[in-house]
mmCIF file of C-alpha atoms in Angstrom:
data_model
loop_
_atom_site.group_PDB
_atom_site.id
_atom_site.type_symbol
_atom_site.label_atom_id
_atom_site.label_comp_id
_atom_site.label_asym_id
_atom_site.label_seq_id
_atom_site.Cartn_x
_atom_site.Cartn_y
_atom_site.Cartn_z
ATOM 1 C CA UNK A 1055 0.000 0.000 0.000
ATOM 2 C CA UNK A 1056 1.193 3.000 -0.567
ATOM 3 C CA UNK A 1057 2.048 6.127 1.612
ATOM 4 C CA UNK A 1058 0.324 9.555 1.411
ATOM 5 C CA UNK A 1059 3.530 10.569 -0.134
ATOM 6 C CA UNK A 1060 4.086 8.215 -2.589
ATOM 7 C CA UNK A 1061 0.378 9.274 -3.707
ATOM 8 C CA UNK A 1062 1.201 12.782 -4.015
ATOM 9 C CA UNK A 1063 4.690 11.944 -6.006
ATOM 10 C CA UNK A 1064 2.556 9.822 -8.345
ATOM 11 C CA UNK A 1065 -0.449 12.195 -8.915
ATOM 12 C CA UNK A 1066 2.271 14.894 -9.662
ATOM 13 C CA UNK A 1067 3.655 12.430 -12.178
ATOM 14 C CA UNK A 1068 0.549 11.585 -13.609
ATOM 15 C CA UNK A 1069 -0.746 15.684 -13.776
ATOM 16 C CA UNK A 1070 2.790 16.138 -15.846
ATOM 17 C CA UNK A 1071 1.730 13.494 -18.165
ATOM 18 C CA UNK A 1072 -1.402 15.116 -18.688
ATOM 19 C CA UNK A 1073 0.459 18.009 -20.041
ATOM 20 C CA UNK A 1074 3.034 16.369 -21.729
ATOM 21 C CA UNK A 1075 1.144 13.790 -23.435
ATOM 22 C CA UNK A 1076 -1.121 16.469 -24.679
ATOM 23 C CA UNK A 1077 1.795 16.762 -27.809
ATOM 24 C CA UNK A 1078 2.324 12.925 -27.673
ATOM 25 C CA UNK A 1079 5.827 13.644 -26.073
ATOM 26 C CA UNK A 1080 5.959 12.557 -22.712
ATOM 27 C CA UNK A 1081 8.792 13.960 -21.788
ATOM 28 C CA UNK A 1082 7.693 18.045 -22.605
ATOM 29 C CA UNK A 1083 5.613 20.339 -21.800
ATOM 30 C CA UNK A 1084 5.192 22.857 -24.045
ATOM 31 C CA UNK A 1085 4.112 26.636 -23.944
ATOM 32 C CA UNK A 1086 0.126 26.725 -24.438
ATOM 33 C CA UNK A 1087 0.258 23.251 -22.341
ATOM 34 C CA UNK A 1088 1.818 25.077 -19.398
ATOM 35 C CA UNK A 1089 -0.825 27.347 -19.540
ATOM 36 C CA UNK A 1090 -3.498 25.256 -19.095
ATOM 37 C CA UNK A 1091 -1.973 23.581 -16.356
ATOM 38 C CA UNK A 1092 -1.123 26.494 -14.865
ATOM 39 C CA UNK A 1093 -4.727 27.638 -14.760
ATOM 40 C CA UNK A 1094 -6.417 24.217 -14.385
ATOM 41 C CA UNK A 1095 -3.674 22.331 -11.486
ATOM 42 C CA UNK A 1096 -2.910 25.250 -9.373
ATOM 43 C CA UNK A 1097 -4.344 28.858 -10.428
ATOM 44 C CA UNK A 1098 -4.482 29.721 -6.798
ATOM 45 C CA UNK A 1099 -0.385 29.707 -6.150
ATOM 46 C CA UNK A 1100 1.081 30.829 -9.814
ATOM 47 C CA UNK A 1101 -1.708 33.471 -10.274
ATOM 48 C CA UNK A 1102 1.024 36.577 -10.033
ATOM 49 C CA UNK A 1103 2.949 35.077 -13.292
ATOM 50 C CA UNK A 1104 1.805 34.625 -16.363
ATOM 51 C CA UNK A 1105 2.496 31.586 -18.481
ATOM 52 C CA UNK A 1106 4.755 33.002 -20.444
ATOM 53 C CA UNK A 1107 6.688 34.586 -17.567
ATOM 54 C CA UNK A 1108 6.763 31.173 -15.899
ATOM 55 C CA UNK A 1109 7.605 29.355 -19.353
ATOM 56 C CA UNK A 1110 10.859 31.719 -19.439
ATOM 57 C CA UNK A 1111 11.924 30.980 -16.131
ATOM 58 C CA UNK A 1112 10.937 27.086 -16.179
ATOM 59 C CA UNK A 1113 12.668 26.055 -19.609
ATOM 60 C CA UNK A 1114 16.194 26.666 -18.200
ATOM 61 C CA UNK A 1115 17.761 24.753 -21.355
ATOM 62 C CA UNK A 1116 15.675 27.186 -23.835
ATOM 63 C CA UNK A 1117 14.690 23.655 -25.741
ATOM 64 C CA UNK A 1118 11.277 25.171 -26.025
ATOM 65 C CA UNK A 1119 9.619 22.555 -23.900
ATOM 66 C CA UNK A 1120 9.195 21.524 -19.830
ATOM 67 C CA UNK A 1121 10.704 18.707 -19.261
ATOM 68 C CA UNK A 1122 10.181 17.170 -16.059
ATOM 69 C CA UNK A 1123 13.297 18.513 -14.160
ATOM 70 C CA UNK A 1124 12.124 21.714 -14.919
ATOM 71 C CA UNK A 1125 8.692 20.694 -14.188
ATOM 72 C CA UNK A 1126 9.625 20.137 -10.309
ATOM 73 C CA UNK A 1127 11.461 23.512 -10.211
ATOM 74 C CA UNK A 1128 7.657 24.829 -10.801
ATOM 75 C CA UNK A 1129 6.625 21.802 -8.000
ATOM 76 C CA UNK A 1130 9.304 23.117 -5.592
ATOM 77 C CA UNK A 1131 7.906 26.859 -6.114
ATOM 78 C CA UNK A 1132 4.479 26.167 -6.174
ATOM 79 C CA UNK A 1133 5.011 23.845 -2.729
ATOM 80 C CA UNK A 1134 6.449 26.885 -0.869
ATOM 81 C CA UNK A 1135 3.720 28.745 -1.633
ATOM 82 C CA UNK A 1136 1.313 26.252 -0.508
ATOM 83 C CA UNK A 1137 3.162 25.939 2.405
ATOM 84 C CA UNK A 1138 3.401 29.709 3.178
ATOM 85 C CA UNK A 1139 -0.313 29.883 2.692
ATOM 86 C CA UNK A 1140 -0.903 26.896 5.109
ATOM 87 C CA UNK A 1141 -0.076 29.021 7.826
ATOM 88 C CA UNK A 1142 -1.824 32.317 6.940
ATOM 89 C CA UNK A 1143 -4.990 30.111 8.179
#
C-alpha cells in the first residue's frame, strides 16, 4: 500500500503526463500546455505570473519545452507557496 507521499509523487507524475502527453511527447511540456496547467492544477499559487513569464523561467535549457526537471522547479515553487499559505490560516 502506498504512503500519502508516494500518492502525491505519483499524482504529480501523472498531472505532468497530462500536459506532456497532450503533444504525444511525454517527456515536454510545451508553452500553451503550461498554460493550461497552470490555470487548471494550481491557479491559486502561480496566479502573479503569467504563463509566459513562468515558461521563461521554467525552460532553463531554452529547448522550447518543460521537461520534467524543470517541471519540479515549478513543483518546488508552487510547494512553498502552498506551504506559506498553510499558515496564513
Amino acid at each position: 500500500m502506498l504512503t500519502e507521499l508516494e500518492k502525491a509523487l505519483n499524482n504529480m507524475i501523472a498531472v505532468y503526463h497530462k500536459y506532456s502527453l497532450a503533444k504525444g511527447n511525454h517527456h515536454a511540456v510545451y508553452k500553451d500546455d503550461l498554460k493550461r496547467l497552470l490555470t487548471n492544477e494550481c491557479p491559486q499559487y502561480t496566479k502573479k505570473k503569467d504563463a509566459d513569464t513562468w515558461f521563461k523561467q521554467l525552460d532553463v535549457n531554452e529547448d522550447g519545452a518543460i521537461n520534467f526537471q524543470e517541471f519540479l522547479v515549478l513543483m518546488i515553487k508552487v510547494s512553498l507557496r502552498a506551504h506559506e499559505e498553510s499558515h496564513k490560516h
